[in-house]
């Protein structure tokens, strides 16, 4: 509604962030803002690939699709990083903030159950090990960007038994570092 947009001074926003769990509400909100304030950048949380395509192509907004289960607190990190980037924060500041938040989260889930749940979440094929692509996707999903060279060094260091895969023990050691 127009009066809501005016009350919240949307026209003065540097960036509008829409992060609601209702696809229809996200679409309606994004469309209303786009129609009234076409120049304001928007970052919208998409619910699936189709929704992301719709938001990007039809509405003309930046749509971010979280890749972790909706009940994961880690879900907010890449979205938060995208917001900070759009607001012009330096990449080094963003990386530092995300790393600090990641550490806080890992400190809370560091018990055997929390770590095991995180490991299982990353183990896409359920074989009890993490391949390089599985770990890379997991790191990307929590907002951790790194070069191929940096990732290769990390993976090699984590693969203590040098079998080319990260088992649960190796994963637990990696998370404690």
Coordinates of N, CA and C in Angstrom, one line a residue:
X1 N 0.8 -1.2 0.0 CA 0.0 0.0 0.0 C 0.9 1.2 0.0
X2 N 0.4 2.2 -0.7 CA 1.2 3.4 -0.9 C 1.5 4.1 0.4
X3 N 0.5 4.2 1.3 CA 0.8 4.9 2.6 C 1.8 4.2 3.4
X4 N 1.9 2.9 3.3 CA 2.9 2.1 4.1 C 4.3 2.4 3.6
X5 N 4.4 2.5 2.2 CA 5.7 2.8 1.6 C 6.1 4.2 2.0
X6 N 5.2 5.1 2.0 CA 5.5 6.5 2.4 C 5.9 6.6 3.9
X7 N 5.1 5.9 4.8 CA 5.4 6.0 6.2 C 6.8 5.5 6.5
X8 N 7.2 4.4 5.8 CA 8.5 3.9 6.1 C 9.6 4.5 5.2
X9 N 9.3 5.6 4.5 CA 10.2 6.4 3.7 C 11.0 5.6 2.8
X10 N 10.4 4.7 2.1 CA 11.1 3.8 1.2 C 11.8 4.6 0.1
X11 N 11.2 5.7 -0.3 CA 11.8 6.5 -1.4 C 13.2 7.0 -1.0
X12 N 13.6 7.0 0.3 CA 14.9 7.5 0.7 C 15.9 6.3 1.0
X13 N 15.4 5.1 0.8 CA 16.3 4.0 1.1 C 17.4 3.8 0.1
X14 N 18.6 3.4 0.6 CA 19.7 3.1 -0.2 C 19.5 1.7 -0.8
X15 N 18.8 0.8 -0.1 CA 18.5 -0.5 -0.5 C 17.3 -1.1 0.2
X16 N 16.4 -1.7 -0.5 CA 15.3 -2.4 0.2 C 15.5 -3.9 0.2
X17 N 15.4 -4.4 1.4 CA 15.6 -5.9 1.6 C 14.3 -6.5 1.9
X18 N 13.9 -7.5 1.1 CA 12.6 -8.2 1.4 C 13.0 -9.7 1.7
X19 N 12.7 -10.1 2.9 CA 13.1 -11.4 3.3 C 11.9 -12.0 4.1
X20 N 10.9 -12.4 3.4 CA 9.7 -13.0 4.0 C 9.6 -14.4 3.4
X21 N 8.9 -15.3 4.2 CA 8.8 -16.7 3.8 C 7.6 -17.0 2.9
X22 N 6.8 -15.9 2.6 CA 5.7 -16.1 1.8 C 6.0 -15.6 0.4
X23 N 6.0 -16.4 -0.6 CA 6.4 -16.1 -2.0 C 5.5 -15.0 -2.5
X24 N 4.2 -15.1 -2.3 CA 3.2 -14.2 -2.8 C 3.5 -12.8 -2.2
X25 N 3.7 -12.8 -0.9 CA 3.9 -11.5 -0.2 C 5.2 -10.8 -0.7
X26 N 6.2 -11.6 -0.9 CA 7.5 -11.1 -1.4 C 7.3 -10.5 -2.8
X27 N 6.6 -11.2 -3.7 CA 6.3 -10.7 -5.0 C 5.5 -9.4 -5.0
X28 N 4.4 -9.4 -4.2 CA 3.6 -8.2 -4.2 C 4.3 -7.0 -3.6
X29 N 5.1 -7.2 -2.6 CA 5.9 -6.1 -2.0 C 6.9 -5.6 -3.0
X30 N 7.7 -6.5 -3.7 CA 8.7 -6.1 -4.7 C 8.0 -5.4 -5.8
X31 N 6.9 -5.9 -6.3 CA 6.2 -5.2 -7.4 C 5.7 -3.8 -7.1
X32 N 5.2 -3.7 -5.9 CA 4.6 -2.4 -5.4 C 5.8 -1.4 -5.3
X33 N 6.9 -1.8 -4.7 CA 8.0 -0.9 -4.6 C 8.6 -0.6 -6.0
X34 N 8.8 -1.6 -6.8 CA 9.3 -1.4 -8.2 C 8.5 -0.4 -9.0
X35 N 7.1 -0.5 -8.9 CA 6.2 0.4 -9.6 C 6.3 1.8 -9.1
X36 N 6.4 2.0 -7.8 CA 6.4 3.3 -7.2 C 7.8 3.9 -7.2
X37 N 8.8 3.2 -7.0 CA 10.2 3.7 -6.9 C 11.1 2.8 -7.8
X38 N 11.0 2.9 -9.1 CA 11.8 2.1 -10.0 C 13.3 2.1 -9.8
X39 N 13.8 3.2 -9.3 CA 15.2 3.4 -9.2 C 15.9 2.8 -7.9
X40 N 15.1 2.4 -7.0 CA 15.6 1.9 -5.7 C 16.0 0.5 -5.9
X41 N 17.3 0.2 -5.5 CA 17.7 -1.2 -5.6 C 17.1 -2.1 -4.5
X42 N 16.8 -3.3 -4.9 CA 16.1 -4.3 -4.0 C 16.9 -5.6 -4.0
X43 N 16.9 -6.2 -2.9 CA 17.5 -7.5 -2.7 C 16.3 -8.3 -2.0
X44 N 15.9 -9.4 -2.7 CA 14.8 -10.2 -2.3 C 15.2 -11.6 -2.1
X45 N 14.8 -12.2 -1.0 CA 15.0 -13.6 -0.7 C 14.1 -14.5 -1.5
X46 N 14.6 -15.3 -2.5 CA 13.8 -16.1 -3.3 C 13.6 -17.5 -2.6
X47 N 12.5 -18.1 -2.9 CA 12.1 -19.4 -2.2 C 12.6 -20.6 -3.0
X48 N 12.8 -20.5 -4.3 CA 13.3 -21.6 -5.1 C 13.8 -21.0 -6.4
X49 N 14.4 -21.9 -7.3 CA 15.0 -21.4 -8.5 C 14.0 -20.7 -9.4
X50 N 12.8 -21.2 -9.5 CA 11.7 -20.6 -10.3 C 11.4 -19.2 -9.8
X51 N 11.3 -19.0 -8.5 CA 11.0 -17.8 -7.9 C 12.1 -16.8 -8.1
X52 N 13.4 -17.3 -8.0 CA 14.5 -16.4 -8.3 C 14.5 -15.9 -9.7
X53 N 14.2 -16.8 -10.7 CA 14.2 -16.4 -12.1 C 13.1 -15.3 -12.3
X54 N 11.9 -15.5 -11.7 CA 10.8 -14.6 -11.8 C 11.2 -13.2 -11.3
X55 N 11.7 -13.2 -10.0 CA 12.1 -11.9 -9.4 C 13.2 -11.2 -10.2
X56 N 14.1 -11.9 -10.7 CA 15.2 -11.3 -11.5 C 14.7 -10.8 -12.9
X57 N 14.0 -11.7 -13.6 CA 13.7 -11.4 -15.0 C 12.4 -10.5 -15.1
X58 N 11.4 -10.8 -14.3 CA 10.1 -10.1 -14.4 C 10.0 -8.8 -13.6
X59 N 10.6 -8.9 -12.4 CA 10.5 -7.7 -11.5 C 11.7 -6.9 -11.6
X60 N 12.8 -7.4 -11.9 CA 14.1 -6.6 -12.1 C 14.8 -6.3 -10.8
X61 N 14.7 -7.3 -9.9 CA 15.4 -7.1 -8.6 C 16.5 -8.2 -8.5
X62 N 17.4 -7.9 -7.5 CA 18.4 -8.9 -7.2 C 17.8 -9.9 -6.3
X63 N 17.8 -11.2 -6.7 CA 17.1 -12.3 -5.9 C 18.2 -13.2 -5.4
X64 N 18.2 -13.5 -4.1 CA 19.2 -14.4 -3.5 C 18.4 -15.6 -3.1
X65 N 18.9 -16.8 -3.5 CA 18.3 -18.1 -3.1 C 19.2 -18.8 -2.1
X66 N 18.7 -18.9 -0.9 CA 19.5 -19.6 0.1 C 19.5 -21.1 -0.2
X67 N 20.6 -21.7 0.1 CA 20.8 -23.1 -0.3 C 20.9 -24.1 0.8
X68 N 20.5 -23.6 2.0 CA 20.5 -24.5 3.2 C 19.0 -24.6 3.7
X69 N 18.7 -25.6 4.5 CA 17.4 -25.8 5.0 C 16.9 -24.5 5.7
X70 N 15.7 -24.2 5.6 CA 15.1 -23.0 6.1 C 15.3 -22.8 7.6
X71 N 15.5 -23.9 8.4 CA 15.6 -23.8 9.8 C 17.1 -23.6 10.2
X72 N 18.0 -23.4 9.3 CA 19.4 -23.2 9.6 C 19.7 -21.7 9.9
X73 N 20.3 -21.4 11.0 CA 20.7 -20.1 11.2 C 21.8 -19.6 10.3
X74 N 22.5 -20.6 9.8 CA 23.6 -20.2 8.8 C 23.0 -19.6 7.5
X75 N 21.7 -19.8 7.3 CA 21.0 -19.3 6.1 C 21.1 -17.8 6.0
X76 N 21.1 -17.1 7.1 CA 21.1 -15.7 7.1 C 22.5 -15.1 6.7
X77 N 23.6 -15.8 6.8 CA 24.9 -15.2 6.6 C 25.1 -14.8 5.1
X78 N 24.9 -15.6 4.1 CA 25.1 -15.2 2.7 C 24.1 -14.0 2.4
X79 N 22.9 -14.1 2.9 CA 22.0 -13.0 2.6 C 22.5 -11.7 3.2
X80 N 22.9 -11.8 4.5 CA 23.5 -10.6 5.1 C 24.7 -10.1 4.4
X81 N 25.5 -11.0 3.9 CA 26.7 -10.5 3.1 C 26.3 -9.8 1.9
X82 N 25.3 -10.3 1.2 CA 24.8 -9.7 0.0 C 24.2 -8.3 0.3
X83 N 23.5 -8.1 1.4 CA 23.0 -6.8 1.8 C 24.2 -5.9 2.0
X84 N 25.2 -6.3 2.8 CA 26.3 -5.4 3.1 C 27.1 -5.0 1.8
X85 N 27.2 -6.0 0.9 CA 27.9 -5.6 -0.4 C 27.1 -4.5 -1.2
X86 N 25.8 -4.7 -1.2 CA 24.9 -3.7 -1.9 C 25.0 -2.4 -1.3
X87 N 25.2 -2.3 0.0 CA 25.3 -1.1 0.8 C 26.7 -0.5 0.7
X88 N 27.7 -1.2 0.0 CA 29.0 -0.6 -0.3 C 30.0 -0.9 0.8
X89 N 29.8 -1.8 1.7 CA 30.8 -2.2 2.6 C 32.0 -2.9 1.9
X90 N 33.2 -2.7 2.4 CA 34.4 -3.3 1.9 C 34.3 -4.8 2.1
X91 N 34.8 -5.5 1.1 CA 34.7 -7.0 1.1 C 35.5 -7.6 2.3
X92 N 36.6 -6.9 2.7 CA 37.3 -7.4 3.9 C 36.5 -7.2 5.2
X93 N 35.7 -6.1 5.3 CA 34.8 -5.9 6.4 C 33.8 -7.0 6.5
X94 N 33.2 -7.3 5.3 CA 32.1 -8.2 5.2 C 32.6 -9.6 5.6
X95 N 33.8 -10.0 5.0 CA 34.4 -11.3 5.4 C 34.6 -11.4 6.9
X96 N 35.1 -10.4 7.5 CA 35.4 -10.4 8.9 C 34.1 -10.5 9.7
X97 N 33.1 -9.8 9.4 CA 31.8 -9.9 10.1 C 31.2 -11.3 9.9
X98 N 31.2 -11.8 8.7 CA 30.6 -13.1 8.5 C 31.4 -14.2 9.2
X99 N 32.7 -14.1 9.2 CA 33.5 -15.1 9.9 C 33.3 -15.0 11.4
X100 N 33.1 -13.8 11.9 CA 32.8 -13.7 13.4 C 31.5 -14.3 13.7
X101 N 30.5 -14.1 12.9 CA 29.1 -14.7 13.1 C 29.2 -16.2 12.9
X102 N 29.9 -16.6 11.9 CA 30.1 -18.1 11.7 C 30.7 -18.8 12.9
X103 N 31.7 -18.1 13.5 CA 32.4 -18.7 14.7 C 31.4 -18.8 15.9
X104 N 30.5 -17.7 16.0 CA 29.5 -17.7 17.1 C 28.6 -18.9 16.9
X105 N 28.1 -19.1 15.7 CA 27.2 -20.2 15.4 C 27.9 -21.5 15.6
X106 N 29.1 -21.7 15.1 CA 29.8 -23.0 15.3 C 30.1 -23.2 16.8
X107 N 30.3 -22.2 17.6 CA 30.5 -22.3 19.0 C 29.3 -22.9 19.7
X108 N 28.1 -22.5 19.2 CA 26.8 -22.9 19.7 C 26.5 -24.4 19.3
X109 N 27.0 -24.8 18.1 CA 26.6 -26.2 17.6 C 27.8 -27.1 17.7
X110 N 28.8 -26.7 18.4 CA 30.1 -27.5 18.4 C 30.0 -28.9 19.0
X111 N 28.9 -29.1 19.8 CA 28.8 -30.4 20.4 C 28.6 -31.4 19.3
X112 N 28.8 -32.7 19.7 CA 28.7 -33.8 18.7 C 27.5 -33.8 17.8
X113 N 26.3 -33.5 18.4 CA 25.1 -33.5 17.7 C 25.1 -32.4 16.6
X114 N 25.4 -31.2 17.0 CA 25.4 -30.1 16.1 C 26.4 -30.2 15.0
X115 N 27.6 -30.7 15.3 CA 28.6 -30.9 14.2 C 28.1 -32.0 13.3
X116 N 27.6 -33.1 13.9 CA 27.2 -34.2 13.0 C 26.0 -33.8 12.1
X117 N 25.1 -33.0 12.6 CA 24.0 -32.5 11.8 C 24.5 -31.6 10.7
X118 N 25.5 -30.7 11.0 CA 26.1 -29.9 9.9 C 26.8 -30.8 8.9
X119 N 27.5 -31.8 9.3 CA 28.2 -32.7 8.4 C 27.2 -33.4 7.5
X120 N 26.1 -33.9 8.1 CA 25.1 -34.6 7.3 C 24.4 -33.7 6.3
X121 N 24.3 -32.4 6.7 CA 23.6 -31.4 5.8 C 24.5 -31.2 4.5
X122 N 25.8 -31.3 4.7 CA 26.7 -31.1 3.6 C 26.9 -32.3 2.7
X123 N 26.7 -33.5 3.3 CA 27.0 -34.7 2.7 C 25.8 -35.1 1.7
X124 N 25.8 -34.5 0.6 CA 24.7 -34.6 -0.4 C 24.4 -36.0 -0.8
X125 N 25.4 -36.8 -1.0 CA 25.1 -38.2 -1.4 C 25.0 -39.2 -0.3
X126 N 25.1 -38.7 0.9 CA 25.0 -39.6 2.1 C 26.0 -40.7 2.3
X127 N 27.2 -40.6 1.7 CA 28.1 -41.6 1.7 C 29.0 -41.5 3.0
X128 N 28.8 -40.6 3.8 CA 29.6 -40.5 5.1 C 30.9 -39.7 4.9
X129 N 31.1 -39.1 3.7 CA 32.3 -38.3 3.5 C 31.9 -37.1 2.7
X130 N 32.7 -36.1 2.7 CA 32.5 -34.9 1.9 C 33.5 -34.8 0.8
X131 N 33.0 -34.8 -0.4 CA 33.9 -34.6 -1.6 C 34.2 -33.1 -1.7
X132 N 35.2 -32.8 -2.5 CA 35.5 -31.4 -2.7 C 34.3 -30.5 -3.1
X133 N 33.5 -31.0 -4.1 CA 32.4 -30.2 -4.5 C 31.4 -30.0 -3.4
X134 N 31.2 -31.0 -2.6 CA 30.2 -30.9 -1.4 C 30.7 -29.9 -0.4
X135 N 32.0 -29.9 -0.1 CA 32.5 -29.0 0.9 C 32.5 -27.6 0.3
X136 N 32.8 -27.4 -1.0 CA 32.9 -26.1 -1.6 C 31.5 -25.5 -1.6
X137 N 30.4 -26.3 -2.0 CA 29.1 -25.8 -2.0 C 28.7 -25.4 -0.6
X138 N 29.0 -26.2 0.4 CA 28.7 -25.9 1.8 C 29.3 -24.6 2.2
X139 N 30.6 -24.4 1.9 CA 31.3 -23.1 2.3 C 30.6 -21.9 1.6
X140 N 30.3 -22.1 0.3 CA 29.6 -21.1 -0.5 C 28.3 -20.7 0.1
X141 N 27.5 -21.7 0.6 CA 26.2 -21.5 1.1 C 26.2 -20.8 2.4
X142 N 27.3 -20.8 3.1 CA 27.4 -20.0 4.4 C 28.2 -18.7 4.1
X143 N 28.4 -18.4 2.9 CA 28.9 -17.1 2.6 C 30.4 -17.0 2.5
X144 N 31.1 -18.1 2.6 CA 32.6 -18.2 2.6 C 33.1 -18.3 1.1
X145 N 33.6 -17.2 0.6 CA 34.1 -17.2 -0.7 C 35.6 -17.3 -0.6
X146 N 36.2 -18.1 -1.6 CA 37.7 -18.2 -1.6 C 38.0 -18.6 -3.0
X147 N 39.3 -18.3 -3.3 CA 39.8 -18.7 -4.7 C 39.9 -20.2 -4.8
X148 N 40.1 -20.7 -6.0 CA 40.3 -22.1 -6.2 C 41.5 -22.6 -5.4
X149 N 42.6 -21.7 -5.5 CA 43.8 -22.1 -4.8 C 43.6 -22.2 -3.3
X150 N 42.9 -21.2 -2.7 CA 42.7 -21.2 -1.3 C 41.9 -22.4 -0.9
X151 N 40.9 -22.7 -1.7 CA 40.0 -23.9 -1.4 C 40.9 -25.2 -1.4
X152 N 41.7 -25.3 -2.5 CA 42.5 -26.5 -2.6 C 43.5 -26.7 -1.4
X153 N 44.0 -25.5 -0.9 CA 44.9 -25.6 0.3 C 44.1 -26.0 1.5
X154 N 42.9 -25.5 1.7 CA 42.0 -25.8 2.8 C 41.7 -27.3 2.8
X155 N 41.2 -27.7 1.6 CA 40.8 -29.1 1.4 C 41.9 -30.1 1.7
X156 N 43.1 -29.8 1.2 CA 44.3 -30.6 1.4 C 44.7 -30.7 2.8
X157 N 44.6 -29.5 3.5 CA 45.0 -29.5 5.0 C 43.9 -30.3 5.8
X158 N 42.7 -30.2 5.4 CA 41.6 -30.9 6.1 C 41.6 -32.4 5.9
X159 N 42.1 -32.9 4.7 CA 42.1 -34.3 4.4 C 43.4 -34.9 5.0
X160 N 43.3 -35.2 6.3 CA 44.4 -35.6 7.1 C 44.9 -37.0 6.6
X161 N 44.0 -37.9 6.3 CA 44.4 -39.3 5.9 C 44.7 -39.3 4.4
X162 N 44.6 -38.2 3.7 CA 45.0 -38.1 2.3 C 44.3 -39.1 1.4
X163 N 43.0 -39.3 1.6 CA 42.2 -40.2 0.8 C 41.4 -39.5 -0.3
X164 N 41.5 -38.2 -0.3 CA 40.7 -37.3 -1.2 C 39.3 -37.0 -0.8
X165 N 38.9 -37.4 0.4 CA 37.6 -37.1 1.0 C 37.8 -36.7 2.4
X166 N 36.8 -35.9 2.8 CA 36.8 -35.4 4.2 C 35.7 -36.2 5.0
X167 N 36.2 -37.0 6.0 CA 35.3 -37.8 6.8 C 34.8 -36.9 8.0
X168 N 34.0 -37.5 8.8 CA 33.4 -36.7 9.9 C 34.5 -36.2 10.9
X169 N 35.5 -37.1 11.2 CA 36.6 -36.7 12.1 C 37.4 -35.5 11.5
X170 N 37.7 -35.6 10.3 CA 38.4 -34.5 9.6 C 37.6 -33.2 9.6
X171 N 36.3 -33.4 9.3 CA 35.4 -32.2 9.3 C 35.3 -31.5 10.6
X172 N 35.2 -32.4 11.7 CA 35.1 -31.8 13.1 C 36.4 -31.0 13.4
X173 N 37.6 -31.5 13.0 CA 38.8 -30.8 13.2 C 38.8 -29.5 12.5
X174 N 38.3 -29.5 11.2 CA 38.3 -28.3 10.4 C 37.4 -27.3 11.1
X175 N 36.3 -27.7 11.6 CA 35.4 -26.7 12.2 C 35.9 -26.1 13.5
X176 N 36.8 -26.8 14.2 CA 37.3 -26.4 15.5 C 38.4 -25.3 15.3
X177 N 39.0 -25.4 14.1 CA 40.1 -24.4 13.8 C 39.7 -23.0 13.9

